[in-house]
XYZ file of C-alpha atoms in Angstrom:
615
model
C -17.860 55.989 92.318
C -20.804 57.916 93.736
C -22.585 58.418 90.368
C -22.021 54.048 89.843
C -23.468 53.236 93.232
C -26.995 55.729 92.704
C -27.028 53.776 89.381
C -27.205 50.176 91.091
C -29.540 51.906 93.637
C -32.016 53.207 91.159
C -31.915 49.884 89.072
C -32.637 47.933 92.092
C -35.522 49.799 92.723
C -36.619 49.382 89.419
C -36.650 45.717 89.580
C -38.216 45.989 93.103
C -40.751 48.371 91.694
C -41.423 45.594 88.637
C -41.344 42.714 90.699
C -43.599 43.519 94.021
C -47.077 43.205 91.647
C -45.276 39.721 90.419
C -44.774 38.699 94.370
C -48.296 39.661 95.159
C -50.218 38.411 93.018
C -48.193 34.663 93.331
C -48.909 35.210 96.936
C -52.632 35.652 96.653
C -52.842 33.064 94.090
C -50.238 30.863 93.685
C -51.621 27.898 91.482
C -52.690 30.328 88.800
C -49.476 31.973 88.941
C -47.598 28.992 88.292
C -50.300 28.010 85.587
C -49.738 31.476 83.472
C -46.055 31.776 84.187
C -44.094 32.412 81.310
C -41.353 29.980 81.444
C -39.569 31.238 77.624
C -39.853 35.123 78.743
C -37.922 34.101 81.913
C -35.305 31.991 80.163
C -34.552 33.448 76.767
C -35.691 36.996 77.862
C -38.156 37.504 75.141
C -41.680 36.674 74.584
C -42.358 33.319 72.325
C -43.344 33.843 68.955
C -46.495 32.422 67.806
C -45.531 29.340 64.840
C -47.747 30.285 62.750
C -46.302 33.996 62.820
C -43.568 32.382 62.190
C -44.044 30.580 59.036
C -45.670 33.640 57.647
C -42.209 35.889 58.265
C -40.485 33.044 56.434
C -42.699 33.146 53.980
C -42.259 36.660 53.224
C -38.329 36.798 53.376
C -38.680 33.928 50.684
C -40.900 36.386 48.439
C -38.775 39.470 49.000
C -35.171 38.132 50.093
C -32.480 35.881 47.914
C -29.825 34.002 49.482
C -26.937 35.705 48.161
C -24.474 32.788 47.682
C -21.740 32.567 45.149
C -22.443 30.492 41.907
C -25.712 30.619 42.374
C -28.340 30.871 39.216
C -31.419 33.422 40.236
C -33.384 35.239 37.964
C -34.030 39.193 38.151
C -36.008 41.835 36.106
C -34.343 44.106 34.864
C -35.352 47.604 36.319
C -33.236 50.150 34.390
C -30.836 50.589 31.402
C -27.677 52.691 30.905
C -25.738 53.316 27.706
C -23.030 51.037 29.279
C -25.179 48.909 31.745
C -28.178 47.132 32.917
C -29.543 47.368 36.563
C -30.852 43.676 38.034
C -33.204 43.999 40.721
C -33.271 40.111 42.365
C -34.948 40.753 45.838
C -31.382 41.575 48.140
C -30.176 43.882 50.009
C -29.284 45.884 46.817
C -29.131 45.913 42.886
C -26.442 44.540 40.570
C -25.304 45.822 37.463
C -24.627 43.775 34.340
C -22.883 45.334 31.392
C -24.863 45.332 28.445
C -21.776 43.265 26.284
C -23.085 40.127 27.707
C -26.793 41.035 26.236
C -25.111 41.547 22.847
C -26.737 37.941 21.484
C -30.332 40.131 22.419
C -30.233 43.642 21.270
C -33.831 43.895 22.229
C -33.543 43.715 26.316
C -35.641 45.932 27.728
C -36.697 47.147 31.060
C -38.689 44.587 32.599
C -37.476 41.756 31.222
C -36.662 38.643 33.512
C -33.170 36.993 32.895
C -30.785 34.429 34.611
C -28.414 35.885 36.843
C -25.129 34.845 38.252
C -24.152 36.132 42.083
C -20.307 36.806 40.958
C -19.854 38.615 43.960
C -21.946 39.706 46.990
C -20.665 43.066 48.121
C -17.770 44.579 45.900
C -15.423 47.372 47.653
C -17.969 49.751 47.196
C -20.737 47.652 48.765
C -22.140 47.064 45.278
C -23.584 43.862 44.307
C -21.692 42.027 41.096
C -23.674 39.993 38.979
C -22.749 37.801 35.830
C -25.290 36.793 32.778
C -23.037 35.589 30.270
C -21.722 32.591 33.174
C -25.277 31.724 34.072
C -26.420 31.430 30.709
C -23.352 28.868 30.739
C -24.672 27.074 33.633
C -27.663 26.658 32.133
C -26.616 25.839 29.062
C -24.675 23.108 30.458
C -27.774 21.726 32.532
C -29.769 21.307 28.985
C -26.996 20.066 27.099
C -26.696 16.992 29.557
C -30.416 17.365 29.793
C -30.800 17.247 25.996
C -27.599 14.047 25.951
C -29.716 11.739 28.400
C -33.633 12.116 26.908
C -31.809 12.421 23.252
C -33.546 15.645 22.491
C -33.478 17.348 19.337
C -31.535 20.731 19.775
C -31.223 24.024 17.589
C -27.830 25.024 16.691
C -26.320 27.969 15.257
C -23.010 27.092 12.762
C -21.007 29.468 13.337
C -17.792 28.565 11.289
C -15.745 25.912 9.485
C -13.103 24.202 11.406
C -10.432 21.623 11.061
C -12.036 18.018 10.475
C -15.818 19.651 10.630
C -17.863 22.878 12.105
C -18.424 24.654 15.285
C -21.919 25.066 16.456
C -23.174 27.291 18.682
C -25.770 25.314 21.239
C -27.580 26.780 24.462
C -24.495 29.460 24.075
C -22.052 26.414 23.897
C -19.447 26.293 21.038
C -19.758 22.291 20.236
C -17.984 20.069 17.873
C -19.895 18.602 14.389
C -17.972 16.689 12.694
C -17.703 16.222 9.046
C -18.952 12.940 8.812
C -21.684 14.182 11.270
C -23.292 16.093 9.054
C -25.140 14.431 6.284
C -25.553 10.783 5.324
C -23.595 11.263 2.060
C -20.248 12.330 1.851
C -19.910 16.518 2.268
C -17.962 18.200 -0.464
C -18.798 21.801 0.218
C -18.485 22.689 4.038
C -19.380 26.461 3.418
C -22.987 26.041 2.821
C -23.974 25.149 6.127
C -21.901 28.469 7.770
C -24.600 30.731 9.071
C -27.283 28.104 9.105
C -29.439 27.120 12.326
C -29.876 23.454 12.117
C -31.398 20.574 14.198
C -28.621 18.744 16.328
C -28.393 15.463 18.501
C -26.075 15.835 21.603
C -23.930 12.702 21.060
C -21.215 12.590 22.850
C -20.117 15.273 26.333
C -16.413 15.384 27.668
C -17.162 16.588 31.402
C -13.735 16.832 32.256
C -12.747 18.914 29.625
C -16.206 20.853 28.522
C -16.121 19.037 24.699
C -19.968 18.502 23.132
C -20.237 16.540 20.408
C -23.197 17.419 18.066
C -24.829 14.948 14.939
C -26.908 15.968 12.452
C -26.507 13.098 10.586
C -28.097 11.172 13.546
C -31.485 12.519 12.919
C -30.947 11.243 9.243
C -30.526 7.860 9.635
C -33.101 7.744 12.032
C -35.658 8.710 9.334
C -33.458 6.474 6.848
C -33.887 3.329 9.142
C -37.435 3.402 8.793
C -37.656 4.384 5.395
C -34.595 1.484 5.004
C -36.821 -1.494 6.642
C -39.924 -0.659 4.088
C -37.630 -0.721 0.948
C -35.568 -3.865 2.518
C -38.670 -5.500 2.989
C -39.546 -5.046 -0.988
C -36.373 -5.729 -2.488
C -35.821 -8.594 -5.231
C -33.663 -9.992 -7.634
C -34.053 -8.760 -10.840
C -35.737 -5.190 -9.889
C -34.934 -1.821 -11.655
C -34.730 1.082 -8.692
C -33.832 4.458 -9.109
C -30.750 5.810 -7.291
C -28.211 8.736 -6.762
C -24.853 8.349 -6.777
C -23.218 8.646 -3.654
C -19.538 7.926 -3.748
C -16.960 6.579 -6.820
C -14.155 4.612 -5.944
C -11.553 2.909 -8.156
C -13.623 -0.184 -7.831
C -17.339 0.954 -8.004
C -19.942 3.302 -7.175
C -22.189 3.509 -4.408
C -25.977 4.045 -5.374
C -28.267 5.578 -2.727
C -31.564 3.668 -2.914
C -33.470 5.543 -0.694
C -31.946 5.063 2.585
C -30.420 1.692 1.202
C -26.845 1.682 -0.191
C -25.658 -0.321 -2.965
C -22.553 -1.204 -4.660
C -22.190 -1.407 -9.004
C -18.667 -3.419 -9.233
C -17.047 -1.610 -12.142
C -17.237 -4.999 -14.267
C -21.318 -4.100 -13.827
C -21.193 -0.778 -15.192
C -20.360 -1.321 -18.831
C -19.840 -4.008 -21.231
C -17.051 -2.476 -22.442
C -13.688 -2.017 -20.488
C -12.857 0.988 -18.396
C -10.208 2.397 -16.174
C -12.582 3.851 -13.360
C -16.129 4.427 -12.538
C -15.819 7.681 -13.539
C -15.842 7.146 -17.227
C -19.019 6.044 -16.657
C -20.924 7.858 -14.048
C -21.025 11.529 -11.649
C -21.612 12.269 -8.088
C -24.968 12.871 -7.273
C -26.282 11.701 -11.058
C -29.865 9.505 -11.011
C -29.795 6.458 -12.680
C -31.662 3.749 -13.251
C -30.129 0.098 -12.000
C -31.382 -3.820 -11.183
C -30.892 -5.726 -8.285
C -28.279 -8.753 -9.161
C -27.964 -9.953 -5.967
C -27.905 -9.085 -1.642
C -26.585 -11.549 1.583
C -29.804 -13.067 3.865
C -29.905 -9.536 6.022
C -30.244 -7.769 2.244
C -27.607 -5.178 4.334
C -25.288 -5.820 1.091
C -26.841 -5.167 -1.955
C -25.490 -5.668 -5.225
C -26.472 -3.596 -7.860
C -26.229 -3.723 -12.294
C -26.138 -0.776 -14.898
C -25.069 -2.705 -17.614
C -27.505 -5.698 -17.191
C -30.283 -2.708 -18.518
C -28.882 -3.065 -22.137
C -28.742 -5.763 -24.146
C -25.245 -7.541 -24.631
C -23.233 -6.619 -27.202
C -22.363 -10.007 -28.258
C -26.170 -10.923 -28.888
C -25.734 -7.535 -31.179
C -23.531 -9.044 -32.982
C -23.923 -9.165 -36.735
C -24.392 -12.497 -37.328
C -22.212 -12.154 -40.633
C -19.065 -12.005 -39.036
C -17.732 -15.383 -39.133
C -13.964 -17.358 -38.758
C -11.604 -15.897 -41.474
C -12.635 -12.521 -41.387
C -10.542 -9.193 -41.288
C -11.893 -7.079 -37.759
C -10.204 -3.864 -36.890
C -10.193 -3.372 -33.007
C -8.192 -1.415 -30.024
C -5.761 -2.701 -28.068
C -7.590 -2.790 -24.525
C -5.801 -5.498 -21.924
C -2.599 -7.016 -22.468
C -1.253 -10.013 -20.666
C 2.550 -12.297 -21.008
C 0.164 -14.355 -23.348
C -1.430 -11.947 -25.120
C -3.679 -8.997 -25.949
C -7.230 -8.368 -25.812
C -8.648 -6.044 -28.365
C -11.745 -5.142 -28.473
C -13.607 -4.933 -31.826
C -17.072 -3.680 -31.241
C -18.481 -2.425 -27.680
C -17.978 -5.169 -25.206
C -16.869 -7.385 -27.579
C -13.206 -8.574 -27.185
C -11.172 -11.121 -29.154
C -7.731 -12.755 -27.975
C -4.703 -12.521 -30.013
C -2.380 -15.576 -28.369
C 1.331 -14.056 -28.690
C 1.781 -17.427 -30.462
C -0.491 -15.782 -33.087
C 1.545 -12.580 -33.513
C 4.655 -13.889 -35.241
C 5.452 -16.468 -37.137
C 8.386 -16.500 -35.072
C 8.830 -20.041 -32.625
C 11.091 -18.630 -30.395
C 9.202 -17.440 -26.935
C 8.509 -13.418 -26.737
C 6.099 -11.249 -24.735
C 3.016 -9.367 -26.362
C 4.622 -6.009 -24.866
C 6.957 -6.474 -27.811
C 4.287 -6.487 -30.496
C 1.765 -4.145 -29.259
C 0.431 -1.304 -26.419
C -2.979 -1.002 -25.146
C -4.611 2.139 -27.024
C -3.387 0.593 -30.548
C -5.436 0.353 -33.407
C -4.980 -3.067 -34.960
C -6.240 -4.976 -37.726
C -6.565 -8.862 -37.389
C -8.174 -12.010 -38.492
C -10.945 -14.386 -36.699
C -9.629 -17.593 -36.084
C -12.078 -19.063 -34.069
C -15.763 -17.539 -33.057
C -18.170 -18.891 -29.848
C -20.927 -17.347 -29.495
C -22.537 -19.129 -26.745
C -19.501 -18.614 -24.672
C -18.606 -15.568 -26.212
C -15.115 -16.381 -27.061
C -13.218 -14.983 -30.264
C -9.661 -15.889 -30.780
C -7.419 -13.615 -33.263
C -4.267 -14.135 -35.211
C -2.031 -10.900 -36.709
C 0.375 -12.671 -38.460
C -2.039 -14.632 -40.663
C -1.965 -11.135 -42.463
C 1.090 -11.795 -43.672
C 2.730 -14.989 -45.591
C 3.944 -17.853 -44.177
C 8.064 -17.237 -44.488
C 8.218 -20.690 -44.176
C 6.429 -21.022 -47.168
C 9.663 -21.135 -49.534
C 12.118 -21.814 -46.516
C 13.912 -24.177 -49.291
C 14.882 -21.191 -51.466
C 15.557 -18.247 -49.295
C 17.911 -20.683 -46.709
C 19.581 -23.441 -48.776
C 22.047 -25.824 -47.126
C 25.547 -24.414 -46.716
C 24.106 -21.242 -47.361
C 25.637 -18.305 -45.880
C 23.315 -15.619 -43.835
C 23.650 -12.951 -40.871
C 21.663 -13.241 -38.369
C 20.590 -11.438 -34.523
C 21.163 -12.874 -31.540
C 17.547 -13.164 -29.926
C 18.067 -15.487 -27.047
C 19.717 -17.856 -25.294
C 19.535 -21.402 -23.719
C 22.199 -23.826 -22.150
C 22.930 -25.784 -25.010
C 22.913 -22.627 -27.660
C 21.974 -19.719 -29.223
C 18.648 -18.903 -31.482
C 18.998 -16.374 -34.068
C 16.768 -14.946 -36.208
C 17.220 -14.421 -39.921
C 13.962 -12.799 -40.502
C 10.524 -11.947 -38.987
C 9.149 -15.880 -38.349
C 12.730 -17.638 -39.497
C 14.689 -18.545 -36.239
C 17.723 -21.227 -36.254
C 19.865 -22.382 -33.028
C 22.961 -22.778 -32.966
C 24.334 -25.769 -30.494
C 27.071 -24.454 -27.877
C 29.530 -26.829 -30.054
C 28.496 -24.931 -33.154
C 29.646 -21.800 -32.136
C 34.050 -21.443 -32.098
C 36.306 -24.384 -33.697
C 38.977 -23.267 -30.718
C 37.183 -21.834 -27.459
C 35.868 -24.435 -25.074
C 32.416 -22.722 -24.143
C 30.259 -23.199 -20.955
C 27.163 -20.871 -21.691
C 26.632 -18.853 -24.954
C 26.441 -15.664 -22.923
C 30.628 -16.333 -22.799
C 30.417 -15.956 -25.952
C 28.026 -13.777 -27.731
C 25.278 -11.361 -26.531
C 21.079 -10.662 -27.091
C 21.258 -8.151 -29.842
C 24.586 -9.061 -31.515
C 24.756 -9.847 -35.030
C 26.268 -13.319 -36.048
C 27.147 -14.634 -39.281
C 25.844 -18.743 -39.814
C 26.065 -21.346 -42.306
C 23.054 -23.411 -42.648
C 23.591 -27.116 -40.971
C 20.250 -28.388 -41.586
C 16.748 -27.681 -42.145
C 13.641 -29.331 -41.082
C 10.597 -27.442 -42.961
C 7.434 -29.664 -41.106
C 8.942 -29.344 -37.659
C 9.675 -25.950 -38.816
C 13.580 -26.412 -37.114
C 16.818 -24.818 -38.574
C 19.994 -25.581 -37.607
C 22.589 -23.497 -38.109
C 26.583 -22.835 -37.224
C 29.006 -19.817 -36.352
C 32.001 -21.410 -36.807
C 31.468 -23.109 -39.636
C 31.814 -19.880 -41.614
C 35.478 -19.574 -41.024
C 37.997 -22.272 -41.756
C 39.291 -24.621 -38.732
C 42.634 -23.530 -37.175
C 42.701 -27.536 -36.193
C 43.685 -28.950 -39.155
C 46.345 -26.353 -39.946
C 47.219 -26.891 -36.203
C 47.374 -30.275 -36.898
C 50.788 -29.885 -38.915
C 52.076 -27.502 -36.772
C 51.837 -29.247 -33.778
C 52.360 -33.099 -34.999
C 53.565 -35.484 -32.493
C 57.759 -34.755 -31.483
C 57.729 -31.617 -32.613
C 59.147 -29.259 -30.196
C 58.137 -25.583 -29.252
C 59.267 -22.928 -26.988
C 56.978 -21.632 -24.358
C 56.276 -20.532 -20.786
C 54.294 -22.192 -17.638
C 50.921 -20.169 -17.736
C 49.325 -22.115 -14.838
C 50.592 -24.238 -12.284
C 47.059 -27.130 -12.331
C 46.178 -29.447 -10.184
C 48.412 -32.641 -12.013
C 50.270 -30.382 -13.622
C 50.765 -27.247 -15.600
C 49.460 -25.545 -18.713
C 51.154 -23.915 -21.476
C 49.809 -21.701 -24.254
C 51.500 -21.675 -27.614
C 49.644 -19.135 -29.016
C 45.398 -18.186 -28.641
C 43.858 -21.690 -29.790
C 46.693 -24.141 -28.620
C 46.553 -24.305 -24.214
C 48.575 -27.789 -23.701
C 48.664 -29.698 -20.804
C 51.992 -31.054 -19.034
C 51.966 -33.394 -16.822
C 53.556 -33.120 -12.921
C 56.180 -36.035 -14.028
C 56.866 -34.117 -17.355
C 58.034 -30.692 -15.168
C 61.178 -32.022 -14.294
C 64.052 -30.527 -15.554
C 67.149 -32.278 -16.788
C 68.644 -31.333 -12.915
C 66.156 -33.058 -11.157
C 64.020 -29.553 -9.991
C 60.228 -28.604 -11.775
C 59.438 -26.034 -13.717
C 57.541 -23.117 -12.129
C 54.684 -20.754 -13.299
C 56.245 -18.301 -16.000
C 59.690 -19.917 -16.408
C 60.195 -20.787 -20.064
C 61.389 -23.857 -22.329
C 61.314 -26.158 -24.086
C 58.541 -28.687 -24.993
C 57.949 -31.345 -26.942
C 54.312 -32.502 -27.942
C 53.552 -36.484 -26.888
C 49.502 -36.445 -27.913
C 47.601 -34.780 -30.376
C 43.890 -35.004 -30.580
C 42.077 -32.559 -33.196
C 38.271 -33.864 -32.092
C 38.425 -33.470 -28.303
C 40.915 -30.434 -28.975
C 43.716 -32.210 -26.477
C 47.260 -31.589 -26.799
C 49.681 -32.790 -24.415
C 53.475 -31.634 -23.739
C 56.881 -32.802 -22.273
C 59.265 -31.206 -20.884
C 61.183 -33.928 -19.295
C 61.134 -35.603 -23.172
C 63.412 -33.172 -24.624
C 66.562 -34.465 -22.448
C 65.572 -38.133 -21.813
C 65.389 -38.407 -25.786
C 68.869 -36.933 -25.853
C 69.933 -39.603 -23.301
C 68.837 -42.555 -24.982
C 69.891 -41.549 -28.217
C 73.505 -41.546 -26.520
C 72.877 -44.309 -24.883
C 72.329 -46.517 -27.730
C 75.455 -44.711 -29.510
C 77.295 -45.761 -26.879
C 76.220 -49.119 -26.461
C 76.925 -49.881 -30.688
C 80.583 -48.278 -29.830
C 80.999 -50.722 -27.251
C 79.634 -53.383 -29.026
C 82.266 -52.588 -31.579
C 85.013 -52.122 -29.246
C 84.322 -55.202 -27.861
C 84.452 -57.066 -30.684
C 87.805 -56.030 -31.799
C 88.915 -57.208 -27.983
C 87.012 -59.913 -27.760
C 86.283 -59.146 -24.304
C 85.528 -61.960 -21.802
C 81.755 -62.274 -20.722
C 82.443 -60.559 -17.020
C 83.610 -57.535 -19.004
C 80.889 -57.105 -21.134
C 79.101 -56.942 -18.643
C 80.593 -54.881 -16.771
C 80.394 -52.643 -19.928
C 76.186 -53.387 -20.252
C 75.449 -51.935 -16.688
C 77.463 -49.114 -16.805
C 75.715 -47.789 -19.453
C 72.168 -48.993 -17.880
C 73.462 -46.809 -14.987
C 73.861 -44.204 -16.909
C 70.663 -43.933 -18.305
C 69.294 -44.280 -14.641
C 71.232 -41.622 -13.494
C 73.462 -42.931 -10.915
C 76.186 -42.276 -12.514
C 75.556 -38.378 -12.507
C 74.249 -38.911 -8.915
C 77.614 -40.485 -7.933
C 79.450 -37.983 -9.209
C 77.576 -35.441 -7.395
């Protein structure tokens, strides 16, 4: 406690000591005192700096100092090199070291070189400064890529590899995206010549949120295209020959590359002749010469010619061929009406299928001939101004009609094939050109026959009697079952009226029933011809006997009775009875009450009361 109290005593003298010149000099002059006083010293304790001292110390911690905060961009010199590392002096409290892995794009760094620096991390656990050169080169990659997206500046790119849908280039240190149809005007076919290549790139497109960049080269193309496009828009006209490159083939025609100026040749431009693509014709990237048919107001659509360049084959065209001559030709198109054949380059003729067969019945070209045949035919008619040529095959051959009279007599017998049919018959052809029908009546003497196809089938062979022949209108008739006898007339015999057959019920119908004697004879009974002789009908499948009340050999109509058979029976004893009575009567000599008594007994018979009575 002693030692503490001499303290505060000496300190208070000290002050004493200090102060006493103070207190005498504001005593002996107290207005200058107050004048010179320094106000800051007494407040803050310290002397006020001078401003202009200190700008100049702020000036010289700007020089010498950095502001070590995190994800900040400064640039440092590199001041020496290990095997491993690189020492980065940036003005701060201490160096950072770098490893030399992220220098590995400059294998020439050097002591003394300046480069962009990242402050990673201030003071490591060791105190040590940790700085990053690979994420500041990132940084500022990113700050010219958006740089380079918003003035459109042209970039340098490294392609570093293929990748699906186009190629990854490396920009600023940035892996972007070029896309496949990015990279040229024309279509690319061969993606690995552009691996390894530096190339000029437009930034076209940056995903922020996900770190995408979209690079064009094609871009800077069609910029120099446009302009190169408006002077050979402006000179275009119908009618001029340019010189182009194929750029694409499709199945429909083949883009021509003008210049800068597309154009399409419609595959019906690129030969006279026919063919089945473009290709036949033409090659990617082949020069060619073609003329301008035609282009829309904006001339944005430009239609081109190849063929137009030659002269037309029908102007080539001897002018010796004329109507009636023999041409051999290929089968090129064919159509439901007929076939085109072509017998010279780009000259075509049409064979009408009407003109491939003397035959009248309807048939398709497929089933004459195929497109690749070879075929010989003959000129029927010849256009040249609208360069039309009809042909005919079957003028080649004779007419079969010619001697129709000999080959197919009347009442001749022939076989023939079923070819088609209609509702009312069947045509058959005898030969190649020789067709007859056959009407639906014409076919069976027996079967009652709706449609032919119940009857016969395409393909099947038939035998036919010629009916009748018509050699101008080129028409034969002809019949099926008149090559057999007709079952009618023997039926007609057989089944005469009151003859009586045994038989079933096939079908209970709507009036009645049917009943089939055998495969030609189906007769119809009657509802009040089913009853039997005890008053009940006959059902479906029960058998007996009939007896046959019409007969009709035209309309094929034969009727049947049941109910006949017994009602005959009872008549015929009726009238026996009534001549026995008669007789009787006579011998008698009965009054007139008791014949007839005798007269409505038997009338009562034959109505069936009595046999109802009884029951």
């Amino acid at each position: 406690m002693a030692d503490k109290a001499k303290q505060a005593e000496v300190e208070a003298t000290e002050a004493t000591t200090v102060e006493a010149p103070v207190v005498s000099e504001a005593k002996a002059n107290p207005e200058k005192f107050l004048k010179e006083f320094n106000w800051h010293n007494y407040q803050e304790g310290i002397d006020e700096v001078d401003d202009k001292q200190l700008k100049e110390f702020e000036k010289l911690v700007a020089e010498n100092f950095v502001d070590t905060l995190d994800d900040e961009v400064v640039e440092g010199t590199v001041i020496h090199m290990t095997e491993r590392d690189a020492i980065i002096d940036i003005n701060a409290k201490s160096e950072g070291v770098i490893s030399l892995n992220e220098f590995r794009y400059n294998p020439d760094l050097k002591v003394g070189d300046k480069v962009e620096v990242l402050i990673d991390v201030r003071e490591d656990a060791t105190g040590q400064l940790v700085l990053s050169h690979r994420k500041a080169r990132v940084i500022k990659a990113w700050d010219r890529v958006n740089k380079a997206h918003e003035t459109g500046e042209i970039v340098n790119g490294f392609v570093k590899c293929r990748t699906k849908g186009g190629m990854i280039v490396d920009v600023f240190g940035i892996e972007a995206f070029l896309p496949g149809s990015q990279i040229d005007v024309k279509p690319i076919r061969d993606y690995d010549q552009y691996v390894n290549k530096t190339m000029e790139f437009k930034v076209v497109k940056i995903n922020h949120e996900f770190k995408n960049v979209v690079v064009s080269h094609k871009a800077l193309i069609e910029a120099d295209i446009e302009i190169q496009k408006k002077e050979i828009i402006g000179q275009l006209e119908k009618g001029q020959v340019l010189e182009g490159i194929v750029k694409n083939i499709t199945s429909y025609g083949v883009f021509i590359d003008l210049g800068g100026v597309d154009g399409l040749v419609h595959i019906t431009d690129l030969s006279w002749s026919r063919i089945n693509h473009p290709n036949e014709i033409v090659e990617l990237d082949q020069k060619l010469n073609v003329v301008i048919l035609d282009f829309d107001e904006n001339k944005s659509r430009i239609q081109l010619g190849l063929k137009q360049l030659s002269k037309h084959p029908w102007e080539a065209l001897a002018e010796e061929v004329k109507v009636g001559d023999k041409v051999k030709g290929k089968v090129v198109v064919i159509a439901d009406y007929g076939a085109f054949i072509e017998v010279a380059d780009g000259v075509e003729g049409l064979i009408h299928v009407s003109e491939m067969s003397w035959s009248t019945h309807l048939r398709s070209a497929q089933d004459f001939v195929s497109v690749g045949d070879e075929v010989e035919a003959q000129i029927l008619t010849l256009d040249r101004e609208d360069r039309k040529m009809s042909l005919g095959i079957k003028q080649l051959t004779p007419d079969p009609w010619t001697d129709i009279t000999a080959k197919y007599p009347l009442a001749s017998k022939h076989t023939g094939i079923v070819r088609n049919f209609t509702n009312f018959g069947v045509f058959v052809e005898l030969e190649e050109g020789i067709d007859g029908l056959i009407y639906i009546s014409d076919l069976s003497w027996t079967k009652k026959i709706k449609h032919p196809s119940e009857f016969c089938a395409v393909g099947d062979k038939l035998d036919v009697v010629v009916l009748e022949l018509d050699v101008e209108g080129r028409k034969l008739s002809l019949g099926h079952k008149q090559t057999t006898e007709n079952p009618w007339d023997k039926y007609e015999t057989e089944f005469a009226l009151e003859t009586v057959h045994t038989a079933e019920i096939s079908e209970i119908v709507d009036k009645g029933a049917t009943v089939a004697f055998n495969e030609d004879i189906v007769a119809f009974v009657p509802s009040r011809h089913l009853e039997k002789e005890d008053g009940k009908k006959l059902k479906k499948g029960e058998s007996a006997e009939f007896k046959i009340i019409e007969f009709n050999k035209e309309f094929k109509r034969v009727v049947a009775s049941h109910t006949a058979i017994f009602k005959a029976e009872e008549i015929k004893n009726v009238k026996a009875a009534a001549k026995k009575a008669a007789s009787a009567a006579a011998e008698a000599k009965p009054t007139l009450g008791d014949a007839n008594d005798a007269l409505q007994a038997l009338k009562d018979k034959m109505d069936g009361k009595t046999t109802k009575a009884k029951k």
